[in-house]
Amino acid sequence: MTHPKRLVLALLPCVLLILAAACGGGGSSNSNNGGGSTVQNTLPVSVNSGISTQFAYTNGIFVSVVVCQPGTNNCVTVPNVLLDTGSTGLRLLSGTVSGIGLTTVATGSQTLTNCVQYLDNSYDWGPVATADIKLAGEVASSVPIQIIAEPGDVFPAAPSSCGGTAINTTDLFGANGILGVSFYQQDCGSACVPGTTSNGGSYYSCSTSACTLTTASLSQQLQNPIGMFSSDNNGLMLTLPTIGAGGAVSANGTLAFGVDTQSDNALGSAFVLLPNAFGNFSTTFKSTTTNVGFIDSGSSALFFLTNASTGLAGCTTFTGFYCPSSTQSLTATNQGANGGTSTVPFSVANGDNLLNSNNDVFSNLAGTGDDTTNNPPFTYFDWGLPFFFGRSVFVVLEGQSAGSQAGPYWAY
Amino acid sequence: MQRSRIAGFDFGLAGMGVLVVVLGFSSATFAVLGGKVASVAADQSRMKASLKVTSNGLFQVHELQTDTGNVVREFVSPDGTVFGVAWTGNQMPDYSQLLGRYTDAINKAAQSRKEHRAPLTIQQPGFVFSAFGHMRFFTGRAYIPGLVPAGVTVEEIR
């Protein structure tokens, strides 16, 4: 998808952001469900190579999101949005919503602006606006989302404290945006609210020319839209098919909203994994245990330990990935704050062979998780998208519950 | 579609033999890694953090902690140089503040890869960096191998 219109970001708060003429074309909208009846709660997902003309995304998982001017049927369908269980909030490149009118959120007399930072100091930057979000038959009304400022948009540049590399085009992103549906309801939470004396840099107050760090109330922050649905609002169930040993060009799966709310999202006997205060659980691989285990659909591989500590050879072309000479069948054991253990089998194939193929979807791609000078490693276990293939993974939100267990938690 | 594929980690810069010449920092207003201990004060001010200093005889640890639960530890050698930093918290530290010009190596790594959601490790002769986590939990460390005092193992930078 390309962006035919260049957005001019209005800098006056509470002014319609988008000035494109004749809004409403090209969008789709779903009528609200009648009260009491069962809502259509499933959305197709696709795992594929993404939409960059510059690179093929590995294990990119995408959905379509309907975004509307609040309270209206003035909507646009934004396809190819990354589905991320490791973050919270909807973030869309500005050009994708230039056809509808979205209103920015004010902070004082200025514009509330969001910065999301990635581990490599890259970032998404842009104003917070409110939109109705429609996913399957579910509706979340007046949700704060981030409009990612694109090159050419009239908006102050990100300060250096936000990061060093802007991810602000489809070619750089490989997607039109990212839909964060982690078990946190807000992206920052209590660390960013008024009254805190330090601020890690998620929210800024922007005039027409400059931005300064600011705080944002919980309701002003970017939200997980699932928690704002009127039904099926306690979490999600993501189901992806099994992938063959050599990978696949693409794969199709299903995202169901709600956990144990309808016949199609039953928790059943799934293993429940409660996070600690940092949002992590413990994972043991061979003799090494880390208390930083997490499940993240936005990670393209399983990332854990180092070549030395796993005994797995490293790749020569795609450095950082594992390249055993023959596929290794391994296990790791997860244990949450609620006790109980779950041993998960997984395979690690030769990363160079996989990534040199024409496939982009892999259930057996893994990489190292630390610098090799660390022994034992400064370690963690990132159960990325390969973990999701061939199973259903549940995410239950904080402040909600499912199966008589309060969230936040994972289950699978 | 062009099948350029640069995914995951980037150790590539080490192979290019990038040399990082360590210069003394004269400015205490902008810190940090490779700078003098006085620069810790700039970090403390910027982070609005409390400061606790401990020493084990081989090095000092200047631990900065914010009211929102973010912790930065700066490792200082006997000659007063910050040779390593480590961080844990619900938000990422300001790399440009904490790592100074070494942030350039991180930005170059970011620009040479495509999938930015992945963790990042950099191993160069003059700069080692490892960061991982997810929204609401970020941790990592960075150090300058040539500045690590004798008798100190890099595992202690954490």
Coordinates of C-alpha atoms in Angstrom, one line a residue:
Chain A
M1 CA 0.0 0.0 0.0
T2 CA 1.2 3.5 -0.8
H3 CA 0.2 6.7 0.7
P4 CA -1.3 8.9 -2.0
K5 CA -1.7 11.9 0.2
R6 CA 0.8 13.7 2.3
L7 CA -0.6 14.4 5.6
V8 CA -0.3 17.8 7.2
L9 CA -0.4 17.4 10.9
A10 CA -2.3 20.1 12.5
L11 CA -0.5 21.4 15.5
L12 CA -3.4 23.0 17.2
P13 CA -4.9 20.5 19.6
C14 CA -8.5 19.6 19.1
V15 CA -8.4 20.6 15.5
L16 CA -9.1 18.0 12.9
L17 CA -5.8 16.5 11.9
I18 CA -6.6 15.5 8.4
L19 CA -7.5 17.9 5.8
A20 CA -8.0 15.6 2.9
A21 CA -11.1 16.3 0.9
A22 CA -14.2 14.1 0.6
C23 CA -13.5 11.8 3.4
G24 CA -15.3 8.5 3.7
G25 CA -14.3 6.9 0.4
G26 CA -12.5 3.6 0.5
G27 CA -13.3 2.8 4.1
S28 CA -15.5 0.2 5.5
S29 CA -17.4 0.1 8.7
N30 CA -19.3 -2.4 10.7
S31 CA -22.5 -1.5 12.3
N32 CA -22.6 -1.8 16.0
N33 CA -23.7 -5.1 17.4
G34 CA -27.1 -5.3 19.0
G35 CA -27.0 -5.7 22.7
G36 CA -27.0 -9.2 24.0
S37 CA -26.3 -11.0 20.8
T38 CA -23.1 -12.8 20.1
V39 CA -20.5 -10.6 18.5
Q40 CA -18.4 -11.8 15.5
N41 CA -15.1 -12.0 17.4
T42 CA -12.6 -13.4 15.0
L43 CA -10.2 -11.7 12.6
P44 CA -8.0 -13.3 10.0
V45 CA -4.3 -12.9 10.4
S46 CA -1.6 -13.5 7.9
V47 CA 2.1 -14.3 8.3
N48 CA 4.1 -13.1 5.4
S49 CA 6.9 -11.0 4.1
G50 CA 5.3 -7.6 4.6
I51 CA 4.9 -4.6 2.3
S52 CA 8.4 -3.0 2.1
T53 CA 9.9 -2.7 -1.3
Q54 CA 13.3 -2.9 0.3
F55 CA 13.2 -6.1 2.4
A56 CA 11.3 -9.2 3.1
Y57 CA 10.0 -9.4 6.6
T58 CA 10.7 -12.6 8.4
N59 CA 7.8 -14.0 10.3
G60 CA 5.8 -10.8 10.1
I61 CA 2.3 -11.2 11.4
F62 CA -0.3 -8.8 10.0
V63 CA -4.0 -7.9 10.5
S64 CA -6.3 -5.3 8.9
V65 CA -7.6 -2.6 11.2
V66 CA -10.7 -0.4 10.6
V67 CA -10.1 3.1 12.0
C68 CA -12.9 5.7 12.2
Q69 CA -13.4 9.3 13.1
P70 CA -15.0 8.8 16.5
G71 CA -18.8 8.4 16.5
T72 CA -19.0 8.4 12.7
N73 CA -19.0 6.0 9.8
N74 CA -16.1 7.9 8.3
C75 CA -13.7 5.1 8.4
V76 CA -10.7 3.6 6.6
T77 CA -9.4 0.0 6.5
V78 CA -5.7 -0.1 7.1
P79 CA -4.3 -3.5 6.0
N80 CA -0.9 -4.9 6.8
V81 CA -0.6 -3.8 10.4
L82 CA 1.8 -5.8 12.6
L83 CA 0.2 -7.7 15.4
D84 CA 2.4 -7.4 18.5
T85 CA 1.7 -9.2 21.8
G86 CA 4.9 -7.5 23.1
S87 CA 3.6 -3.9 23.1
T88 CA 0.4 -1.9 23.7
G89 CA -1.2 0.6 21.4
L90 CA -2.2 1.2 17.8
R91 CA 0.4 3.1 15.8
L92 CA -0.3 4.0 12.2
L93 CA 1.8 5.8 9.6
S94 CA 0.1 9.1 9.0
G95 CA -0.6 8.5 5.4
T96 CA -2.8 5.5 6.1
V97 CA -5.4 7.7 7.9
S98 CA -5.1 10.9 5.9
G99 CA -8.5 10.2 4.4
I100 CA -10.4 10.6 7.6
G101 CA -10.5 13.3 10.2
L102 CA -8.8 12.4 13.5
T103 CA -8.5 14.8 16.3
T104 CA -5.3 15.2 18.3
V105 CA -5.2 14.9 22.1
A106 CA -4.3 18.1 23.9
T107 CA -1.9 18.5 26.8
G108 CA -2.4 22.0 28.1
S109 CA -2.4 24.2 25.0
Q110 CA -0.1 21.8 23.1
T111 CA -0.3 18.5 21.4
L112 CA 0.3 15.3 23.3
T113 CA 2.9 13.3 21.4
N114 CA 4.1 9.7 21.8
C115 CA 7.5 8.2 21.4
V116 CA 8.0 4.5 21.3
Q117 CA 11.6 3.3 21.4
Y118 CA 12.9 0.0 20.1
L119 CA 16.0 -1.7 21.5
D120 CA 18.3 -0.5 18.7
N121 CA 17.4 3.2 19.4
S122 CA 15.0 3.3 16.4
Y123 CA 11.6 4.8 17.2
D124 CA 8.1 5.8 16.1
W125 CA 7.2 9.4 16.8
G126 CA 4.0 11.4 16.3
P127 CA 1.0 12.9 17.9
V128 CA -1.7 11.1 19.8
A129 CA -5.1 11.2 18.3
T130 CA -8.4 9.6 19.1
A131 CA -10.2 7.1 16.9
D132 CA -12.8 4.4 16.9
I133 CA -11.2 1.0 16.2
K134 CA -13.1 -1.8 14.7
L135 CA -11.7 -5.3 14.7
A136 CA -14.0 -8.1 13.5
G137 CA -17.4 -7.2 15.1
E138 CA -15.8 -5.5 18.1
V139 CA -15.7 -1.8 18.5
A140 CA -13.4 0.3 20.8
S141 CA -14.5 3.9 20.9
S142 CA -12.4 7.1 21.2
V143 CA -9.1 5.2 21.6
P144 CA -5.9 7.2 21.9
I145 CA -3.6 6.0 19.0
Q146 CA -0.3 7.3 17.7
I147 CA -0.1 8.9 14.3
I148 CA 3.4 8.2 13.1
A149 CA 4.8 11.3 11.5
E150 CA 6.1 10.6 8.0
P151 CA 8.8 12.4 6.1
G152 CA 7.3 15.6 4.8
D153 CA 4.7 15.9 7.5
V154 CA 4.6 19.3 9.2
F155 CA 5.5 18.3 12.7
P156 CA 8.4 18.9 15.0
A157 CA 11.3 16.4 14.7
A158 CA 11.7 13.9 17.4
P159 CA 14.2 15.0 20.1
S160 CA 17.4 12.9 20.5
S161 CA 16.0 11.4 23.7
C162 CA 13.3 9.6 21.6
G163 CA 15.9 7.8 19.6
G164 CA 18.3 7.9 16.6
T165 CA 16.6 6.1 13.7
A166 CA 13.0 7.0 12.7
I167 CA 10.9 4.1 11.4
N168 CA 8.4 6.3 9.5
T169 CA 7.7 4.8 6.1
T170 CA 6.3 1.6 4.8
D171 CA 9.6 0.7 3.3
L172 CA 11.4 1.1 6.6
F173 CA 8.5 -0.5 8.6
G174 CA 7.5 -3.3 6.3
A175 CA 4.0 -2.5 7.5
N176 CA 1.5 0.3 7.8
G177 CA 1.7 0.3 11.5
I178 CA 1.7 -1.9 14.6
L179 CA -1.2 -3.0 16.8
G180 CA 0.0 -3.7 20.3
V181 CA -2.2 -6.1 22.2
S182 CA 0.0 -7.0 25.2
F183 CA -1.6 -7.8 28.6
Y184 CA -1.0 -4.2 29.6
Q185 CA -3.9 -1.8 29.0
Q186 CA -1.7 1.2 28.5
D187 CA 1.7 1.5 26.8
C188 CA 3.5 3.2 29.7
G189 CA 1.1 2.9 32.7
S190 CA 1.8 4.5 36.1
A191 CA 5.4 5.4 35.2
C192 CA 4.2 8.3 33.0
V193 CA 1.3 9.7 34.9
P194 CA 1.2 13.2 36.5
G195 CA 2.9 13.2 39.8
T196 CA 5.9 11.2 38.8
T197 CA 9.0 13.3 39.0
S198 CA 11.0 11.4 36.3
N199 CA 9.7 10.4 32.9
G200 CA 11.3 7.8 30.7
G201 CA 10.4 9.5 27.5
S202 CA 7.1 8.0 26.2
Y203 CA 5.1 11.3 26.1
Y204 CA 6.0 14.8 25.0
S205 CA 4.2 18.1 24.8
C206 CA 4.7 19.7 21.3
S207 CA 4.2 23.2 20.1
T208 CA 4.5 24.0 16.5
S209 CA 8.2 24.1 16.8
A210 CA 9.4 22.2 19.9
C211 CA 8.6 19.4 22.2
T212 CA 9.3 18.8 25.9
L213 CA 8.9 15.7 28.0
T214 CA 5.5 15.5 29.7
T215 CA 3.3 13.1 31.6
A216 CA 0.0 11.6 30.5
S217 CA -2.8 10.2 32.5
L218 CA -3.7 6.6 32.1
S219 CA -6.7 7.5 30.0
Q220 CA -4.7 9.8 27.7
Q221 CA -2.1 7.1 27.0
L222 CA -2.2 4.7 24.1
Q223 CA -4.5 1.8 24.9
N224 CA -4.9 -1.8 24.1
P225 CA -8.2 -1.6 22.2
I226 CA -9.3 -5.0 23.3
G227 CA -9.8 -3.7 26.9
M228 CA -12.1 -1.0 25.5
F229 CA -14.5 -3.4 23.7
S230 CA -18.0 -3.7 25.1
S231 CA -17.7 -7.5 24.9
D232 CA -14.9 -10.1 24.6
N233 CA -12.7 -7.5 26.3
N234 CA -10.7 -9.6 28.6
G235 CA -8.0 -10.8 26.1
L236 CA -7.3 -12.7 23.0
M237 CA -6.6 -16.1 21.5
L238 CA -4.2 -16.2 18.6
T239 CA -4.1 -19.5 16.6
L240 CA -1.6 -20.2 13.9
P241 CA -1.1 -23.4 11.9
T242 CA 1.8 -25.8 12.0
I243 CA 4.7 -24.9 9.5
G244 CA 6.8 -27.5 7.7
A245 CA 10.5 -27.9 8.4
G246 CA 11.5 -25.8 5.4
G247 CA 9.2 -23.0 6.1
A248 CA 6.4 -21.4 4.0
V249 CA 5.8 -18.4 1.9
S250 CA 2.9 -17.4 4.0
A251 CA 0.4 -18.7 6.6
N252 CA -3.0 -17.8 7.7
G253 CA -4.4 -17.9 11.2
T254 CA -7.1 -16.5 13.4
L255 CA -7.2 -13.9 16.1
A256 CA -10.2 -14.4 18.4
F257 CA -11.1 -11.6 20.9
G258 CA -12.1 -12.6 24.4
V259 CA -11.0 -15.6 26.4
D260 CA -13.6 -18.0 27.6
T261 CA -16.3 -15.6 26.5
Q262 CA -17.6 -17.5 23.4
S263 CA -17.5 -21.1 22.1
D264 CA -14.5 -20.2 19.9
N265 CA -12.1 -18.9 22.5
A266 CA -12.3 -21.5 25.3
L267 CA -9.4 -21.6 27.6
G268 CA -9.9 -25.3 28.3
S269 CA -6.9 -27.0 29.9
A270 CA -4.4 -24.5 28.6
F271 CA -1.3 -24.0 30.8
V272 CA -1.6 -20.7 32.6
L273 CA 1.6 -18.6 33.0
L274 CA 1.5 -15.7 35.3
P275 CA 4.1 -12.9 34.9
N276 CA 6.2 -11.4 37.6
A277 CA 6.2 -7.7 38.4
F278 CA 8.3 -7.1 35.3
G279 CA 6.0 -8.9 32.9
N280 CA 8.3 -12.0 32.7
F281 CA 8.4 -15.6 33.7
S282 CA 11.2 -18.1 34.2
T283 CA 12.5 -20.3 31.5
T284 CA 15.0 -23.1 31.9
F285 CA 17.1 -24.3 29.0
K286 CA 19.4 -27.2 29.8
S287 CA 21.1 -26.0 33.0
T288 CA 20.5 -22.3 32.6
T289 CA 17.5 -20.6 34.1
T290 CA 16.5 -17.0 33.3
N291 CA 13.8 -15.0 35.0
V292 CA 13.4 -13.0 31.8
G293 CA 11.2 -15.3 29.7
F294 CA 8.5 -13.7 27.6
I295 CA 6.1 -14.4 24.7
D296 CA 6.2 -11.9 21.8
S297 CA 4.6 -12.2 18.5
G298 CA 6.6 -9.2 17.3
S299 CA 9.9 -11.1 17.6
S300 CA 10.7 -12.9 14.4
A301 CA 12.5 -15.8 16.0
L302 CA 13.2 -17.5 19.2
F303 CA 16.1 -15.6 20.9
F304 CA 18.0 -17.1 23.7
L305 CA 21.4 -17.5 25.3
T306 CA 24.6 -17.6 23.2
N307 CA 26.5 -20.0 20.9
A308 CA 28.8 -21.0 23.8
S309 CA 26.0 -21.7 26.3
T310 CA 23.8 -23.6 23.9
G311 CA 26.4 -25.4 21.9
L312 CA 24.7 -24.3 18.7
A313 CA 26.8 -22.9 15.9
G314 CA 26.2 -19.4 14.6
C315 CA 25.3 -18.5 11.1
T316 CA 27.9 -17.0 8.8
T317 CA 25.5 -15.1 6.4
F318 CA 22.8 -14.1 8.8
T319 CA 24.9 -13.5 11.8
G320 CA 23.2 -13.7 15.2
F321 CA 21.0 -16.6 14.2
Y322 CA 21.8 -20.2 15.0
C323 CA 23.0 -22.5 12.3
P324 CA 23.3 -26.1 13.5
S325 CA 24.5 -28.5 10.8
S326 CA 21.4 -30.6 11.4
T327 CA 18.0 -29.5 12.9
Q328 CA 18.1 -29.8 16.6
S329 CA 15.1 -30.9 18.6
L330 CA 15.2 -29.2 22.0
T331 CA 13.0 -28.3 24.9
A332 CA 12.8 -25.5 27.4
T333 CA 10.6 -25.3 30.5
N334 CA 8.5 -22.3 31.5
Q335 CA 7.4 -21.6 35.0
G336 CA 5.2 -18.6 36.0
A337 CA 4.6 -16.8 39.3
N338 CA 1.8 -19.2 39.9
G339 CA 4.1 -22.2 39.9
G340 CA 3.6 -25.3 37.8
T341 CA 5.9 -26.0 34.9
S342 CA 5.4 -26.5 31.1
T343 CA 8.1 -28.1 29.0
V344 CA 7.9 -26.8 25.4
P345 CA 9.5 -28.7 22.6
F346 CA 11.0 -26.7 19.7
S347 CA 13.3 -27.1 16.8
V348 CA 16.2 -25.0 15.7
A349 CA 17.1 -25.4 12.0
N350 CA 20.0 -23.9 10.0
G351 CA 19.2 -20.2 9.9
D352 CA 21.3 -19.5 6.8
N353 CA 19.4 -22.2 4.9
L354 CA 16.1 -21.0 6.0
L355 CA 16.7 -17.3 5.3
N356 CA 18.4 -18.0 2.0
S357 CA 15.3 -19.7 0.8
N358 CA 12.3 -18.1 -0.8
N359 CA 10.2 -18.6 2.3
D360 CA 9.5 -16.0 5.0
V361 CA 7.6 -18.0 7.6
F362 CA 9.5 -20.3 9.9
S363 CA 8.7 -22.3 13.0
N364 CA 12.3 -23.3 13.6
L365 CA 14.3 -20.1 13.3
A366 CA 16.3 -19.1 16.4
G367 CA 19.0 -16.6 17.3
T368 CA 21.4 -15.7 20.0
G369 CA 20.3 -13.5 22.8
D370 CA 23.5 -11.9 24.2
D371 CA 27.0 -10.7 23.6
T372 CA 29.5 -13.5 23.7
T373 CA 31.7 -11.9 26.3
N374 CA 29.1 -12.7 29.0
N375 CA 29.6 -16.0 30.7
P376 CA 27.1 -16.9 32.0
P377 CA 25.0 -14.7 29.8
F378 CA 23.1 -11.7 30.7
T379 CA 20.3 -14.0 29.7
Y380 CA 16.7 -14.1 28.6
F381 CA 14.4 -16.3 26.5
D382 CA 12.2 -14.5 24.0
W383 CA 9.5 -16.9 22.7
G384 CA 9.0 -15.1 19.4
L385 CA 6.6 -15.9 16.6
P386 CA 7.9 -19.5 16.0
F387 CA 6.4 -20.4 19.4
F388 CA 2.9 -19.5 18.1
F389 CA 2.8 -22.0 15.2
G390 CA 0.7 -25.1 15.8
R391 CA -1.0 -23.8 18.9
S392 CA -3.4 -21.3 20.4
V393 CA -1.8 -18.7 22.6
F394 CA -4.0 -16.7 25.0
V395 CA -3.3 -13.2 26.4
V396 CA -5.5 -12.1 29.4
L397 CA -5.3 -8.4 30.2
E398 CA -4.5 -6.8 33.4
G399 CA -7.7 -5.8 35.3
Q400 CA -9.6 -8.6 33.6
S401 CA -10.0 -12.3 34.3
A402 CA -10.7 -15.5 32.5
G403 CA -11.1 -19.0 33.7
S404 CA -11.4 -17.7 37.3
Q405 CA -7.8 -16.5 37.1
A406 CA -7.1 -12.7 37.2
G407 CA -4.9 -11.2 34.5
P408 CA -2.4 -10.4 33.4
Y409 CA -1.3 -13.7 32.2
W410 CA -0.4 -15.9 29.2
A411 CA -1.8 -19.3 28.5
Y412 CA -1.2 -21.9 25.8
Chain B
M1 CA 10.4 -8.0 -4.2
Q2 CA 14.0 -7.6 -3.5
R3 CA 15.0 -10.2 -1.1
S4 CA 17.4 -8.3 0.9
R5 CA 17.1 -9.7 4.4
I6 CA 18.8 -8.2 7.3
A7 CA 17.1 -9.7 10.3
G8 CA 17.8 -10.1 14.0
F9 CA 21.1 -9.2 15.5
D10 CA 24.0 -7.3 13.9
F11 CA 27.4 -8.4 14.7
G12 CA 28.5 -7.2 11.3
L13 CA 30.3 -4.1 12.5
A14 CA 32.8 -6.0 14.4
G15 CA 33.8 -7.7 11.2
M16 CA 34.5 -4.4 9.6
G17 CA 37.2 -3.7 12.1
V18 CA 35.7 -0.5 13.3
L19 CA 38.1 1.3 15.5
V20 CA 36.7 3.4 18.3
V21 CA 39.3 5.7 19.7
V22 CA 38.6 6.5 23.2
L23 CA 39.1 10.2 24.0
G24 CA 38.7 11.8 27.3
F25 CA 35.5 13.8 27.7
S26 CA 36.1 17.3 28.9
S27 CA 32.4 18.2 29.2
A28 CA 30.6 17.1 32.3
T29 CA 27.3 18.3 30.9
F30 CA 26.8 15.4 28.6
A31 CA 27.9 12.1 29.8
V32 CA 28.9 9.4 30.1
L33 CA 30.3 6.1 28.9
G34 CA 34.0 6.7 28.5
G35 CA 33.6 10.0 30.3
K36 CA 34.6 11.1 33.8
V37 CA 32.8 10.4 36.9
A38 CA 31.6 14.0 37.1
S39 CA 29.3 13.2 34.2
V40 CA 27.2 11.0 36.4
A41 CA 25.8 14.1 37.9
A42 CA 24.4 15.1 34.5
D43 CA 22.7 11.8 34.3
Q44 CA 21.3 12.1 37.7
S45 CA 19.9 15.6 36.9
R46 CA 18.4 14.5 33.6
M47 CA 16.8 11.4 35.1
K48 CA 15.7 13.2 38.4
A49 CA 17.1 10.1 40.1
S50 CA 18.5 9.3 43.5
L51 CA 22.2 8.3 43.7
K52 CA 23.9 5.6 45.7
V53 CA 27.6 5.0 45.4
T54 CA 29.3 1.7 46.4
S55 CA 32.8 0.4 46.0
N56 CA 34.4 -3.0 46.0
G57 CA 38.0 -1.8 45.9
L58 CA 38.3 -2.5 42.2
F59 CA 35.6 -0.1 41.0
Q60 CA 32.8 2.1 42.1
V61 CA 29.2 1.7 41.2
H62 CA 27.1 4.8 40.9
E63 CA 23.5 3.6 41.0
L64 CA 20.8 6.0 39.8
Q65 CA 17.2 5.2 40.6
T66 CA 14.1 7.0 39.6
D67 CA 10.8 7.1 41.4
T68 CA 9.3 5.2 38.5
G69 CA 11.5 2.2 39.0
N70 CA 14.2 2.7 36.4
V71 CA 17.8 1.9 37.5
V72 CA 21.0 2.8 35.8
R73 CA 24.4 1.6 37.2
E74 CA 27.5 3.4 36.1
F75 CA 30.8 1.6 36.7
V76 CA 33.7 3.8 37.4
S77 CA 37.4 2.8 37.4
P78 CA 39.9 4.1 40.0
D79 CA 41.0 6.8 37.6
G80 CA 37.5 8.2 37.6
T81 CA 36.4 6.9 34.1
V82 CA 33.0 5.4 33.4
F83 CA 33.9 2.1 31.8
G84 CA 30.5 0.5 31.7
V85 CA 26.8 1.1 32.3
A86 CA 23.9 -1.3 32.9
W87 CA 20.2 -0.5 33.1
T88 CA 16.9 -2.1 34.0
G89 CA 13.5 -0.5 34.1
N90 CA 10.1 -0.1 32.6
Q91 CA 11.4 2.4 30.0
M92 CA 14.5 2.5 27.9
P93 CA 17.2 4.9 29.1
D94 CA 18.1 7.8 26.8
Y95 CA 21.0 6.2 24.9
S96 CA 22.3 9.5 23.6
Q97 CA 22.6 10.7 27.2
L98 CA 24.0 7.6 28.7
L99 CA 26.3 6.3 25.9
G100 CA 27.2 9.6 24.3
R101 CA 28.8 9.2 21.0
Y102 CA 28.8 5.5 21.2
T103 CA 25.2 5.8 20.4
D104 CA 26.4 6.2 16.8
A105 CA 27.3 2.6 16.6
I106 CA 23.8 1.6 17.7
N107 CA 22.2 3.8 15.2
K108 CA 24.5 2.4 12.4
A109 CA 23.4 -1.1 13.5
A110 CA 19.8 0.0 13.4
Q111 CA 20.1 1.4 9.9
S112 CA 21.7 -1.8 8.6
R113 CA 18.9 -4.1 9.8
K114 CA 15.2 -4.1 9.1
E115 CA 13.3 -5.7 11.9
H116 CA 13.7 -3.4 14.7
R117 CA 11.6 -5.3 17.2
A118 CA 14.5 -7.7 17.7
P119 CA 17.0 -7.4 20.5
L120 CA 20.4 -6.0 19.6
T121 CA 23.9 -7.0 20.3
I122 CA 27.0 -5.1 19.1
Q123 CA 30.5 -6.4 19.6
Q124 CA 33.3 -4.2 18.5
P125 CA 36.8 -3.9 19.7
G126 CA 36.0 -0.7 21.4
F127 CA 32.4 -1.1 22.3
V128 CA 30.2 -3.9 23.5
F129 CA 26.4 -3.5 23.8
S130 CA 23.5 -5.8 24.5
A131 CA 19.9 -4.8 25.0
F132 CA 16.7 -6.8 25.3
G133 CA 13.2 -6.7 26.7
H134 CA 9.8 -5.6 25.7
M135 CA 7.4 -2.7 26.4
R136 CA 7.5 -2.0 30.2
F137 CA 10.7 -4.0 30.7
F138 CA 14.0 -3.0 29.2
T139 CA 17.4 -4.1 30.3
G140 CA 20.9 -4.0 28.9
R141 CA 24.5 -3.1 29.3
A142 CA 27.4 -1.5 27.5
Y143 CA 31.1 -1.2 28.1
I144 CA 34.4 -0.3 26.6
P145 CA 36.7 -3.3 26.8
G146 CA 39.9 -1.3 26.9
L147 CA 38.7 0.7 29.9
V148 CA 37.7 -2.2 32.1
P149 CA 40.1 -2.2 35.0
A150 CA 42.5 -5.1 35.6
G151 CA 40.9 -7.8 37.7
V152 CA 37.4 -6.9 36.8
T153 CA 35.3 -9.4 34.8
V154 CA 32.8 -8.1 32.4
E155 CA 30.1 -10.2 34.0
E156 CA 30.2 -7.8 36.9
I157 CA 28.8 -5.0 34.6
R158 CA 25.1 -5.7 35.3

